[in-house]
Amino acid sequence: MDTTSISLLPPPVSTFAQDVDPLFNFLVYASLFFFILITTGVILFAIKYRRKKGAEEPGKGPSHNTYLELTWMIIPTILVLIVFFWGFKGFMKMSIVPKDAMEIKVTAQKWFWSFDYPEGAAAVNELVVPVDKSVKLLMSSKDVIHSFFVPAFRVKRDVLPNRYTIAWFKAVKEGEYQLFCAEYCGTKHSEMLGKVRVVSDREYKEWLEKSSASGEGMTPSDYGAKLFVSKACITCHSVDGKPGNGPSLLGIFGEETKFTTGPPMVVDENYIRESILEPRAKIVIGYQPIMPTYQGILKDKDLDALIAYLKSLSE
Ligand code: CUA
């Protein structure tokens, strides 16, 4: 596959690239060809037929030229028909999910991605898939319209509230690829990023097992520390005292906190629980009400573990 072409496409990592890339390159080269042809014509004719001293007055000129007119109708018609059928072929492939595809549920919300696997594993902002296997994505949004976009896979599809949209792909090369949200969805749209990790079959099975483990054999606080990273809390809340998009959570347990409305409160178990499930109920002074709810994402056991972890940060 030609990746050094002037169209600067990202590396072709999914099977769709064989359909998308040649068509895209064709469009780029055809546009370039006509751009040069027409611009050169305009410049040459402007010089050749410019007004000269002592030149004769322009006559009436021909009113039309049938052959010329047919040419500029037939050539563009052929070009757009080529682009249509070529694009339609690729579009159909993208629309029809192979029967043997594995299914992953994708949930978008302001401003992160969660992925749920049929085996029970779950991840936030990281989609892990096996190489050379068709993957079907069943996607929905909890709030506004987002768009699932992985340039290396040539996959982009809107993710809507109140209905499912479906996309699929088959990655052919192991590696880590960027996932974007490609639909403006509010203040932190540009930070709604994720990774797609394409791994070998064996690594995938190991990852599934590791991510399905629900903290068995771990202390609540250790399990909470794991959730804090895997559920992406850490992207906004530091645990070293540095403020981020949200307040740092170092040493907050048992301390008094002031809010934009209502009286100050001492941080306790119920306050943490409320802040995770109803983040907009109380807003800490100096911060924006931007945290998404984790209702339906965290189980009671997960909440217990996170609370235990935050307590441990105050010891
Ligand atoms: Cu989600 Cu932009």
PDB file of C-alpha atoms and ligand atoms in Angstrom:
ATOM      1  CA  MET A   1       0.000   0.000   0.000  1.00  0.00           C
ATOM      2  CA  ASP A   2       1.300   3.411  -0.966  1.00  0.00           C
ATOM      3  CA  THR A   3       1.533   5.498   2.186  1.00  0.00           C
ATOM      4  CA  THR A   4       4.022   8.022   0.862  1.00  0.00           C
ATOM      5  CA  SER A   5       1.489   9.522  -1.547  1.00  0.00           C
ATOM      6  CA  ILE A   6       0.746  13.213  -1.370  1.00  0.00           C
ATOM      7  CA  SER A   7      -2.624  12.527   0.243  1.00  0.00           C
ATOM      8  CA  LEU A   8      -0.771  11.831   3.547  1.00  0.00           C
ATOM      9  CA  LEU A   9      -3.123   9.106   4.737  1.00  0.00           C
ATOM     10  CA  PRO A  10      -2.382   7.483   8.103  1.00  0.00           C
ATOM     11  CA  PRO A  11      -0.965   3.924   8.021  1.00  0.00           C
ATOM     12  CA  PRO A  12      -3.494   1.452   6.597  1.00  0.00           C
ATOM     13  CA  VAL A  13      -4.320  -0.787   9.554  1.00  0.00           C
ATOM     14  CA  SER A  14      -7.772  -2.177   8.727  1.00  0.00           C
ATOM     15  CA  THR A  15      -9.120  -4.059   5.715  1.00  0.00           C
ATOM     16  CA  PHE A  16     -11.106  -0.946   4.701  1.00  0.00           C
ATOM     17  CA  ALA A  17      -7.912   0.817   3.697  1.00  0.00           C
ATOM     18  CA  GLN A  18      -7.742  -1.219   0.450  1.00  0.00           C
ATOM     19  CA  ASP A  19     -11.072   0.304  -0.590  1.00  0.00           C
ATOM     20  CA  VAL A  20     -10.743   3.798   0.826  1.00  0.00           C
ATOM     21  CA  ASP A  21      -7.137   4.690   0.030  1.00  0.00           C
ATOM     22  CA  PRO A  22      -7.057   4.126  -3.756  1.00  0.00           C
ATOM     23  CA  LEU A  23     -10.302   6.081  -4.162  1.00  0.00           C
ATOM     24  CA  PHE A  24      -9.036   8.881  -1.956  1.00  0.00           C
ATOM     25  CA  ASN A  25      -5.777   9.024  -3.898  1.00  0.00           C
ATOM     26  CA  PHE A  26      -7.725   8.999  -7.175  1.00  0.00           C
ATOM     27  CA  LEU A  27      -9.717  12.033  -5.992  1.00  0.00           C
ATOM     28  CA  VAL A  28      -6.579  13.860  -4.931  1.00  0.00           C
ATOM     29  CA  TYR A  29      -4.696  13.154  -8.190  1.00  0.00           C
ATOM     30  CA  ALA A  30      -7.705  13.888 -10.422  1.00  0.00           C
ATOM     31  CA  SER A  31      -8.290  17.193  -8.602  1.00  0.00           C
ATOM     32  CA  LEU A  32      -4.609  18.059  -8.905  1.00  0.00           C
ATOM     33  CA  PHE A  33      -4.618  17.230 -12.630  1.00  0.00           C
ATOM     34  CA  PHE A  34      -7.613  19.462 -13.365  1.00  0.00           C
ATOM     35  CA  PHE A  35      -6.368  22.202 -11.070  1.00  0.00           C
ATOM     36  CA  ILE A  36      -3.091  22.393 -13.001  1.00  0.00           C
ATOM     37  CA  LEU A  37      -4.792  22.033 -16.399  1.00  0.00           C
ATOM     38  CA  ILE A  38      -7.342  24.784 -15.769  1.00  0.00           C
ATOM     39  CA  THR A  39      -5.007  27.206 -13.991  1.00  0.00           C
ATOM     40  CA  THR A  40      -2.388  26.845 -16.709  1.00  0.00           C
ATOM     41  CA  GLY A  41      -5.054  27.420 -19.371  1.00  0.00           C
ATOM     42  CA  VAL A  42      -6.337  30.542 -17.635  1.00  0.00           C
ATOM     43  CA  ILE A  43      -2.840  32.016 -17.329  1.00  0.00           C
ATOM     44  CA  LEU A  44      -1.745  31.137 -20.898  1.00  0.00           C
ATOM     45  CA  PHE A  45      -4.929  32.495 -22.512  1.00  0.00           C
ATOM     46  CA  ALA A  46      -4.805  35.648 -20.388  1.00  0.00           C
ATOM     47  CA  ILE A  47      -1.323  36.329 -21.717  1.00  0.00           C
ATOM     48  CA  LYS A  48      -2.029  35.285 -25.311  1.00  0.00           C
ATOM     49  CA  TYR A  49      -5.260  37.260 -25.729  1.00  0.00           C
ATOM     50  CA  ARG A  50      -4.396  40.275 -23.598  1.00  0.00           C
ATOM     51  CA  ARG A  51      -5.199  43.720 -25.023  1.00  0.00           C
ATOM     52  CA  LYS A  52      -2.315  44.893 -27.209  1.00  0.00           C
ATOM     53  CA  LYS A  53      -1.609  48.333 -28.660  1.00  0.00           C
ATOM     54  CA  GLY A  54      -2.944  48.681 -32.187  1.00  0.00           C
ATOM     55  CA  ALA A  55      -4.720  45.300 -32.114  1.00  0.00           C
ATOM     56  CA  GLU A  56      -7.987  44.912 -33.985  1.00  0.00           C
ATOM     57  CA  GLU A  57     -11.300  45.203 -32.108  1.00  0.00           C
ATOM     58  CA  PRO A  58     -12.754  41.875 -30.930  1.00  0.00           C
ATOM     59  CA  GLY A  59     -15.382  40.484 -33.325  1.00  0.00           C
ATOM     60  CA  LYS A  60     -18.634  38.777 -32.326  1.00  0.00           C
ATOM     61  CA  GLY A  61     -17.146  35.303 -31.751  1.00  0.00           C
ATOM     62  CA  PRO A  62     -19.019  31.976 -31.968  1.00  0.00           C
ATOM     63  CA  SER A  63     -22.208  31.601 -29.862  1.00  0.00           C
ATOM     64  CA  HIS A  64     -21.476  27.982 -28.956  1.00  0.00           C
ATOM     65  CA  ASN A  65     -19.450  24.918 -29.823  1.00  0.00           C
ATOM     66  CA  THR A  66     -21.306  21.611 -29.682  1.00  0.00           C
ATOM     67  CA  TYR A  67     -18.212  19.404 -29.477  1.00  0.00           C
ATOM     68  CA  LEU A  68     -16.641  21.476 -26.728  1.00  0.00           C
ATOM     69  CA  GLU A  69     -19.881  21.504 -24.733  1.00  0.00           C
ATOM     70  CA  LEU A  70     -20.339  17.737 -25.087  1.00  0.00           C
ATOM     71  CA  THR A  71     -16.748  17.200 -23.939  1.00  0.00           C
ATOM     72  CA  TRP A  72     -17.151  19.193 -20.746  1.00  0.00           C
ATOM     73  CA  MET A  73     -20.393  17.386 -19.946  1.00  0.00           C
ATOM     74  CA  ILE A  74     -19.350  13.827 -20.766  1.00  0.00           C
ATOM     75  CA  ILE A  75     -15.904  13.774 -19.078  1.00  0.00           C
ATOM     76  CA  PRO A  76     -17.137  15.079 -15.674  1.00  0.00           C
ATOM     77  CA  THR A  77     -20.152  12.730 -15.846  1.00  0.00           C
ATOM     78  CA  ILE A  78     -17.850   9.753 -16.349  1.00  0.00           C
ATOM     79  CA  LEU A  79     -15.611  10.963 -13.510  1.00  0.00           C
ATOM     80  CA  VAL A  80     -18.417  11.324 -10.965  1.00  0.00           C
ATOM     81  CA  LEU A  81     -19.884   7.947 -11.973  1.00  0.00           C
ATOM     82  CA  ILE A  82     -16.492   6.322 -11.377  1.00  0.00           C
ATOM     83  CA  VAL A  83     -16.299   7.977  -7.942  1.00  0.00           C
ATOM     84  CA  PHE A  84     -19.876   6.961  -7.122  1.00  0.00           C
ATOM     85  CA  PHE A  85     -19.592   3.253  -7.953  1.00  0.00           C
ATOM     86  CA  TRP A  86     -16.113   2.986  -6.463  1.00  0.00           C
ATOM     87  CA  GLY A  87     -17.273   4.662  -3.237  1.00  0.00           C
ATOM     88  CA  PHE A  88     -20.509   2.670  -3.136  1.00  0.00           C
ATOM     89  CA  LYS A  89     -18.579  -0.605  -3.262  1.00  0.00           C
ATOM     90  CA  GLY A  90     -16.520   0.409  -0.218  1.00  0.00           C
ATOM     91  CA  PHE A  91     -19.558   1.825   1.574  1.00  0.00           C
ATOM     92  CA  MET A  92     -21.435  -1.482   1.232  1.00  0.00           C
ATOM     93  CA  LYS A  93     -18.490  -3.384   2.702  1.00  0.00           C
ATOM     94  CA  MET A  94     -18.444  -1.019   5.666  1.00  0.00           C
ATOM     95  CA  SER A  95     -22.202  -1.339   6.164  1.00  0.00           C
ATOM     96  CA  ILE A  96     -22.456  -5.137   6.189  1.00  0.00           C
ATOM     97  CA  VAL A  97     -21.031  -6.660   9.356  1.00  0.00           C
ATOM     98  CA  PRO A  98     -19.557 -10.155   8.829  1.00  0.00           C
ATOM     99  CA  LYS A  99     -21.447 -12.905  10.672  1.00  0.00           C
ATOM    100  CA  ASP A 100     -18.409 -14.088  12.623  1.00  0.00           C
ATOM    101  CA  ALA A 101     -17.698 -10.642  14.138  1.00  0.00           C
ATOM    102  CA  MET A 102     -17.274 -10.335  17.897  1.00  0.00           C
ATOM    103  CA  GLU A 103     -19.380  -7.594  19.458  1.00  0.00           C
ATOM    104  CA  ILE A 104     -18.265  -4.817  21.782  1.00  0.00           C
ATOM    105  CA  LYS A 105     -20.620  -2.248  23.296  1.00  0.00           C
ATOM    106  CA  VAL A 106     -19.358   1.315  22.959  1.00  0.00           C
ATOM    107  CA  THR A 107     -20.784   4.057  25.147  1.00  0.00           C
ATOM    108  CA  ALA A 108     -19.927   7.679  24.550  1.00  0.00           C
ATOM    109  CA  GLN A 109     -20.592  10.429  27.040  1.00  0.00           C
ATOM    110  CA  LYS A 110     -19.188  13.828  27.887  1.00  0.00           C
ATOM    111  CA  TRP A 111     -16.213  13.329  27.629  1.00  0.00           C
ATOM    112  CA  PHE A 112     -15.015   9.780  27.517  1.00  0.00           C
ATOM    113  CA  TRP A 113     -15.535   6.396  25.895  1.00  0.00           C
ATOM    114  CA  SER A 114     -16.445   3.191  27.708  1.00  0.00           C
ATOM    115  CA  PHE A 115     -16.180  -0.273  26.201  1.00  0.00           C
ATOM    116  CA  ASP A 116     -18.022  -3.345  27.470  1.00  0.00           C
ATOM    117  CA  TYR A 117     -17.135  -6.845  26.374  1.00  0.00           C
ATOM    118  CA  PRO A 118     -19.541  -9.789  26.287  1.00  0.00           C
ATOM    119  CA  GLU A 119     -17.147 -11.686  28.590  1.00  0.00           C
ATOM    120  CA  GLY A 120     -17.683  -9.064  31.287  1.00  0.00           C
ATOM    121  CA  ALA A 121     -14.507  -7.072  30.819  1.00  0.00           C
ATOM    122  CA  ALA A 122     -14.808  -3.298  30.684  1.00  0.00           C
ATOM    123  CA  ALA A 123     -12.451  -0.444  29.914  1.00  0.00           C
ATOM    124  CA  VAL A 124     -12.511   3.314  29.636  1.00  0.00           C
ATOM    125  CA  ASN A 125     -10.788   5.200  26.812  1.00  0.00           C
ATOM    126  CA  GLU A 126      -8.995   2.044  25.718  1.00  0.00           C
ATOM    127  CA  LEU A 127     -10.402  -0.392  23.200  1.00  0.00           C
ATOM    128  CA  VAL A 128      -8.433  -3.629  23.079  1.00  0.00           C
ATOM    129  CA  VAL A 129      -9.084  -5.936  20.127  1.00  0.00           C
ATOM    130  CA  PRO A 130      -7.431  -9.032  18.688  1.00  0.00           C
ATOM    131  CA  VAL A 131      -5.631  -8.740  15.350  1.00  0.00           C
ATOM    132  CA  ASP A 132      -7.189 -10.281  12.196  1.00  0.00           C
ATOM    133  CA  LYS A 133     -10.623 -10.607  13.750  1.00  0.00           C
ATOM    134  CA  SER A 134     -13.790  -8.792  12.697  1.00  0.00           C
ATOM    135  CA  VAL A 135     -15.070  -6.550  15.481  1.00  0.00           C
ATOM    136  CA  LYS A 136     -18.590  -5.162  15.547  1.00  0.00           C
ATOM    137  CA  LEU A 137     -19.192  -2.025  17.591  1.00  0.00           C
ATOM    138  CA  LEU A 138     -22.674  -1.458  18.965  1.00  0.00           C
ATOM    139  CA  MET A 139     -22.615   2.210  19.865  1.00  0.00           C
ATOM    140  CA  SER A 140     -24.802   4.620  21.788  1.00  0.00           C
ATOM    141  CA  SER A 141     -24.439   7.905  23.624  1.00  0.00           C
ATOM    142  CA  LYS A 142     -25.615   8.923  27.084  1.00  0.00           C
ATOM    143  CA  ASP A 143     -25.991  12.604  26.260  1.00  0.00           C
ATOM    144  CA  VAL A 144     -25.235  14.395  22.989  1.00  0.00           C
ATOM    145  CA  ILE A 145     -23.997  13.288  19.558  1.00  0.00           C
ATOM    146  CA  HIS A 146     -20.394  12.058  19.504  1.00  0.00           C
ATOM    147  CA  SER A 147     -18.528  10.386  16.671  1.00  0.00           C
ATOM    148  CA  PHE A 148     -16.256   7.352  16.818  1.00  0.00           C
ATOM    149  CA  PHE A 149     -13.253   8.008  14.583  1.00  0.00           C
ATOM    150  CA  VAL A 150     -10.126   5.882  14.150  1.00  0.00           C
ATOM    151  CA  PRO A 151      -8.202   7.281  11.165  1.00  0.00           C
ATOM    152  CA  ALA A 152      -5.862   4.286  10.929  1.00  0.00           C
ATOM    153  CA  PHE A 153      -8.915   2.016  10.495  1.00  0.00           C
ATOM    154  CA  ARG A 154     -10.723   4.391   8.092  1.00  0.00           C
ATOM    155  CA  VAL A 155     -13.721   4.110  10.447  1.00  0.00           C
ATOM    156  CA  LYS A 156     -15.877   7.072  11.422  1.00  0.00           C
ATOM    157  CA  ARG A 157     -19.461   6.831  12.593  1.00  0.00           C
ATOM    158  CA  ASP A 158     -21.741   9.057  14.667  1.00  0.00           C
ATOM    159  CA  VAL A 159     -22.754   7.873  18.129  1.00  0.00           C
ATOM    160  CA  LEU A 160     -26.261   9.026  19.048  1.00  0.00           C
ATOM    161  CA  PRO A 161     -28.391   9.179  22.172  1.00  0.00           C
ATOM    162  CA  ASN A 162     -31.572   7.054  22.208  1.00  0.00           C
ATOM    163  CA  ARG A 163     -30.544   4.725  19.393  1.00  0.00           C
ATOM    164  CA  TYR A 164     -27.777   2.364  18.345  1.00  0.00           C
ATOM    165  CA  THR A 165     -25.387   2.895  15.489  1.00  0.00           C
ATOM    166  CA  ILE A 166     -23.148   0.127  14.248  1.00  0.00           C
ATOM    167  CA  ALA A 167     -19.630   0.097  12.860  1.00  0.00           C
ATOM    168  CA  TRP A 168     -17.182  -2.706  12.274  1.00  0.00           C
ATOM    169  CA  PHE A 169     -13.571  -3.218  11.308  1.00  0.00           C
ATOM    170  CA  LYS A 170     -10.887  -5.843  11.003  1.00  0.00           C
ATOM    171  CA  ALA A 171      -7.465  -4.681  12.118  1.00  0.00           C
ATOM    172  CA  VAL A 172      -4.580  -6.314  10.286  1.00  0.00           C
ATOM    173  CA  LYS A 173      -1.599  -4.971  12.215  1.00  0.00           C
ATOM    174  CA  GLU A 174      -0.769  -5.017  15.925  1.00  0.00           C
ATOM    175  CA  GLY A 175      -0.095  -1.665  17.536  1.00  0.00           C
ATOM    176  CA  GLU A 176      -1.650   1.310  19.260  1.00  0.00           C
ATOM    177  CA  TYR A 177      -3.867   3.689  17.312  1.00  0.00           C
ATOM    178  CA  GLN A 178      -5.548   6.988  18.114  1.00  0.00           C
ATOM    179  CA  LEU A 179      -9.289   7.216  18.690  1.00  0.00           C
ATOM    180  CA  PHE A 180     -10.925  10.629  18.313  1.00  0.00           C
ATOM    181  CA  CYS A 181     -14.348  12.054  18.945  1.00  0.00           C
ATOM    182  CA  ALA A 182     -15.155  13.674  15.608  1.00  0.00           C
ATOM    183  CA  GLU A 183     -18.343  15.534  16.505  1.00  0.00           C
ATOM    184  CA  TYR A 184     -18.238  18.736  18.535  1.00  0.00           C
ATOM    185  CA  CYS A 185     -19.802  17.729  21.859  1.00  0.00           C
ATOM    186  CA  GLY A 186     -19.001  20.580  24.238  1.00  0.00           C
ATOM    187  CA  THR A 187     -16.158  22.160  26.196  1.00  0.00           C
ATOM    188  CA  LYS A 188     -13.865  19.137  26.366  1.00  0.00           C
ATOM    189  CA  HIS A 189     -14.620  17.658  22.939  1.00  0.00           C
ATOM    190  CA  SER A 190     -10.962  17.980  21.946  1.00  0.00           C
ATOM    191  CA  GLU A 191      -9.919  15.978  25.013  1.00  0.00           C
ATOM    192  CA  MET A 192     -12.323  13.125  24.284  1.00  0.00           C
ATOM    193  CA  LEU A 193      -9.524  10.861  23.132  1.00  0.00           C
ATOM    194  CA  GLY A 194      -8.832   7.189  23.418  1.00  0.00           C
ATOM    195  CA  LYS A 195      -6.545   4.446  22.217  1.00  0.00           C
ATOM    196  CA  VAL A 196      -7.269   1.341  20.224  1.00  0.00           C
ATOM    197  CA  ARG A 197      -4.813  -1.410  21.049  1.00  0.00           C
ATOM    198  CA  VAL A 198      -4.582  -4.210  18.496  1.00  0.00           C
ATOM    199  CA  VAL A 199      -2.948  -7.235  20.114  1.00  0.00           C
ATOM    200  CA  SER A 200      -2.256 -10.899  19.373  1.00  0.00           C
ATOM    201  CA  ASP A 201      -4.880 -13.487  20.201  1.00  0.00           C
ATOM    202  CA  ARG A 202      -2.947 -14.656  23.256  1.00  0.00           C
ATOM    203  CA  GLU A 203      -2.446 -11.131  24.624  1.00  0.00           C
ATOM    204  CA  TYR A 204      -6.122 -10.437  24.051  1.00  0.00           C
ATOM    205  CA  LYS A 205      -7.180 -13.451  26.127  1.00  0.00           C
ATOM    206  CA  GLU A 206      -4.812 -12.423  28.912  1.00  0.00           C
ATOM    207  CA  TRP A 207      -6.161  -8.880  28.836  1.00  0.00           C
ATOM    208  CA  LEU A 208      -9.765 -10.130  28.934  1.00  0.00           C
ATOM    209  CA  GLU A 209      -9.038 -12.233  31.985  1.00  0.00           C
ATOM    210  CA  LYS A 210      -7.228  -9.436  33.756  1.00  0.00           C
ATOM    211  CA  SER A 211      -9.954  -6.885  33.007  1.00  0.00           C
ATOM    212  CA  SER A 212     -12.829  -9.161  33.925  1.00  0.00           C
ATOM    213  CA  ALA A 213     -11.388  -9.868  37.369  1.00  0.00           C
ATOM    214  CA  SER A 214     -13.589  -7.853  39.709  1.00  0.00           C
ATOM    215  CA  GLY A 215     -11.047  -7.252  42.384  1.00  0.00           C
ATOM    216  CA  GLU A 216     -11.025 -10.766  43.792  1.00  0.00           C
ATOM    217  CA  GLY A 217      -8.006 -11.352  45.963  1.00  0.00           C
ATOM    218  CA  MET A 218      -7.287  -7.605  46.194  1.00  0.00           C
ATOM    219  CA  THR A 219      -7.800  -5.293  49.133  1.00  0.00           C
ATOM    220  CA  PRO A 220     -10.654  -2.796  48.496  1.00  0.00           C
ATOM    221  CA  SER A 221      -8.161   0.034  48.458  1.00  0.00           C
ATOM    222  CA  ASP A 222      -5.902  -1.690  45.877  1.00  0.00           C
ATOM    223  CA  TYR A 223      -8.915  -2.482  43.732  1.00  0.00           C
ATOM    224  CA  GLY A 224     -10.019   1.152  44.074  1.00  0.00           C
ATOM    225  CA  ALA A 225      -6.588   2.328  42.936  1.00  0.00           C
ATOM    226  CA  LYS A 226      -6.946   0.115  39.866  1.00  0.00           C
ATOM    227  CA  LEU A 227     -10.426   1.468  39.108  1.00  0.00           C
ATOM    228  CA  PHE A 228      -9.187   5.013  39.572  1.00  0.00           C
ATOM    229  CA  VAL A 229      -6.931   4.497  36.554  1.00  0.00           C
ATOM    230  CA  SER A 230      -9.065   2.119  34.467  1.00  0.00           C
ATOM    231  CA  LYS A 231     -12.194   4.286  34.770  1.00  0.00           C
ATOM    232  CA  ALA A 232     -10.194   7.374  33.821  1.00  0.00           C
ATOM    233  CA  CYS A 233     -10.780   9.283  37.078  1.00  0.00           C
ATOM    234  CA  ILE A 234      -7.086  10.083  36.959  1.00  0.00           C
ATOM    235  CA  THR A 235      -7.419  12.128  33.754  1.00  0.00           C
ATOM    236  CA  CYS A 236      -9.084  14.922  35.778  1.00  0.00           C
ATOM    237  CA  HIS A 237      -8.230  14.233  39.429  1.00  0.00           C
ATOM    238  CA  SER A 238      -4.605  13.994  40.468  1.00  0.00           C
ATOM    239  CA  VAL A 239      -3.593  12.153  43.621  1.00  0.00           C
ATOM    240  CA  ASP A 240      -0.474  14.238  44.251  1.00  0.00           C
ATOM    241  CA  GLY A 241      -2.111  17.529  45.242  1.00  0.00           C
ATOM    242  CA  LYS A 242      -1.846  19.241  41.838  1.00  0.00           C
ATOM    243  CA  PRO A 243      -5.202  20.618  40.643  1.00  0.00           C
ATOM    244  CA  GLY A 244      -6.400  19.461  37.190  1.00  0.00           C
ATOM    245  CA  ASN A 245      -9.781  19.735  35.480  1.00  0.00           C
ATOM    246  CA  GLY A 246     -11.096  18.630  38.856  1.00  0.00           C
ATOM    247  CA  PRO A 247      -9.705  19.021  42.364  1.00  0.00           C
ATOM    248  CA  SER A 248      -6.833  16.799  43.464  1.00  0.00           C
ATOM    249  CA  LEU A 249      -8.044  14.031  45.750  1.00  0.00           C
ATOM    250  CA  LEU A 250      -4.927  13.807  47.895  1.00  0.00           C
ATOM    251  CA  GLY A 251      -5.813  14.067  51.553  1.00  0.00           C
ATOM    252  CA  ILE A 252      -9.374  15.303  51.070  1.00  0.00           C
ATOM    253  CA  PHE A 253     -11.088  12.630  53.202  1.00  0.00           C
ATOM    254  CA  GLY A 254     -12.186  14.058  56.528  1.00  0.00           C
ATOM    255  CA  GLU A 255     -11.334  17.626  55.455  1.00  0.00           C
ATOM    256  CA  GLU A 256     -13.838  20.444  55.105  1.00  0.00           C
ATOM    257  CA  THR A 257     -14.626  21.497  51.534  1.00  0.00           C
ATOM    258  CA  LYS A 258     -16.389  24.660  50.304  1.00  0.00           C
ATOM    259  CA  PHE A 259     -18.916  24.597  47.480  1.00  0.00           C
ATOM    260  CA  THR A 260     -20.301  27.162  45.046  1.00  0.00           C
ATOM    261  CA  THR A 261     -23.700  26.744  46.711  1.00  0.00           C
ATOM    262  CA  GLY A 262     -24.762  25.522  50.129  1.00  0.00           C
ATOM    263  CA  PRO A 263     -22.770  25.227  53.348  1.00  0.00           C
ATOM    264  CA  PRO A 264     -19.270  23.724  53.558  1.00  0.00           C
ATOM    265  CA  MET A 265     -19.068  19.997  54.285  1.00  0.00           C
ATOM    266  CA  VAL A 266     -16.625  17.479  55.623  1.00  0.00           C
ATOM    267  CA  VAL A 267     -15.714  14.923  52.946  1.00  0.00           C
ATOM    268  CA  ASP A 268     -17.134  11.569  54.000  1.00  0.00           C
ATOM    269  CA  GLU A 269     -18.284   8.328  52.378  1.00  0.00           C
ATOM    270  CA  ASN A 270     -21.707   9.654  51.373  1.00  0.00           C
ATOM    271  CA  TYR A 271     -20.261  12.810  49.870  1.00  0.00           C
ATOM    272  CA  ILE A 272     -17.845  10.775  47.700  1.00  0.00           C
ATOM    273  CA  ARG A 273     -20.635   8.451  46.625  1.00  0.00           C
ATOM    274  CA  GLU A 274     -22.819  11.402  45.661  1.00  0.00           C
ATOM    275  CA  SER A 275     -19.941  13.111  43.824  1.00  0.00           C
ATOM    276  CA  ILE A 276     -19.408  10.023  41.669  1.00  0.00           C
ATOM    277  CA  LEU A 277     -23.065   9.312  40.898  1.00  0.00           C
ATOM    278  CA  GLU A 278     -24.396  12.895  40.850  1.00  0.00           C
ATOM    279  CA  PRO A 279     -21.318  14.999  40.195  1.00  0.00           C
ATOM    280  CA  ARG A 280     -23.285  18.216  39.741  1.00  0.00           C
ATOM    281  CA  ALA A 281     -25.031  18.119  43.107  1.00  0.00           C
ATOM    282  CA  LYS A 282     -22.174  20.013  44.789  1.00  0.00           C
ATOM    283  CA  ILE A 283     -19.448  21.885  42.939  1.00  0.00           C
ATOM    284  CA  VAL A 284     -16.168  22.589  44.705  1.00  0.00           C
ATOM    285  CA  ILE A 285     -15.267  26.287  44.580  1.00  0.00           C
ATOM    286  CA  GLY A 286     -12.893  27.100  41.723  1.00  0.00           C
ATOM    287  CA  TYR A 287     -14.066  24.260  39.443  1.00  0.00           C
ATOM    288  CA  GLN A 288     -16.579  23.838  36.621  1.00  0.00           C
ATOM    289  CA  PRO A 289     -19.538  21.404  36.686  1.00  0.00           C
ATOM    290  CA  ILE A 290     -18.055  19.231  33.939  1.00  0.00           C
ATOM    291  CA  MET A 291     -17.755  15.802  35.513  1.00  0.00           C
ATOM    292  CA  PRO A 292     -19.920  13.094  33.902  1.00  0.00           C
ATOM    293  CA  THR A 293     -22.008  10.780  36.033  1.00  0.00           C
ATOM    294  CA  TYR A 294     -20.759   7.253  36.634  1.00  0.00           C
ATOM    295  CA  GLN A 295     -24.273   5.973  37.234  1.00  0.00           C
ATOM    296  CA  GLY A 296     -24.563   2.601  35.521  1.00  0.00           C
ATOM    297  CA  ILE A 297     -20.800   2.372  34.999  1.00  0.00           C
ATOM    298  CA  LEU A 298     -19.699   1.587  38.544  1.00  0.00           C
ATOM    299  CA  LYS A 299     -21.244  -1.108  40.686  1.00  0.00           C
ATOM    300  CA  ASP A 300     -21.744  -0.701  44.441  1.00  0.00           C
ATOM    301  CA  LYS A 301     -18.664  -2.804  45.026  1.00  0.00           C
ATOM    302  CA  ASP A 302     -16.634  -0.472  42.806  1.00  0.00           C
ATOM    303  CA  LEU A 303     -17.873   2.556  44.751  1.00  0.00           C
ATOM    304  CA  ASP A 304     -16.837   0.920  48.020  1.00  0.00           C
ATOM    305  CA  ALA A 305     -13.392   0.269  46.593  1.00  0.00           C
ATOM    306  CA  LEU A 306     -12.959   3.823  45.308  1.00  0.00           C
ATOM    307  CA  ILE A 307     -14.003   5.226  48.687  1.00  0.00           C
ATOM    308  CA  ALA A 308     -11.500   2.930  50.410  1.00  0.00           C
ATOM    309  CA  TYR A 309      -8.802   4.131  48.018  1.00  0.00           C
ATOM    310  CA  LEU A 310      -9.577   7.830  48.606  1.00  0.00           C
ATOM    311  CA  LYS A 311      -9.501   7.183  52.354  1.00  0.00           C
ATOM    312  CA  SER A 312      -6.073   5.609  51.965  1.00  0.00           C
ATOM    313  CA  LEU A 313      -4.865   8.835  50.297  1.00  0.00           C
ATOM    314  CA  SER A 314      -5.570  10.665  53.542  1.00  0.00           C
ATOM    315  CA  GLU A 315      -3.680   8.343  55.844  1.00  0.00           C
TER     316      GLU A 315
HETATM  317 CU1  CUA B   1     -17.580  13.638  22.088  1.00  0.00          CU
HETATM  318 CU2  CUA B   1     -16.796  15.391  20.697  1.00  0.00          CU
END
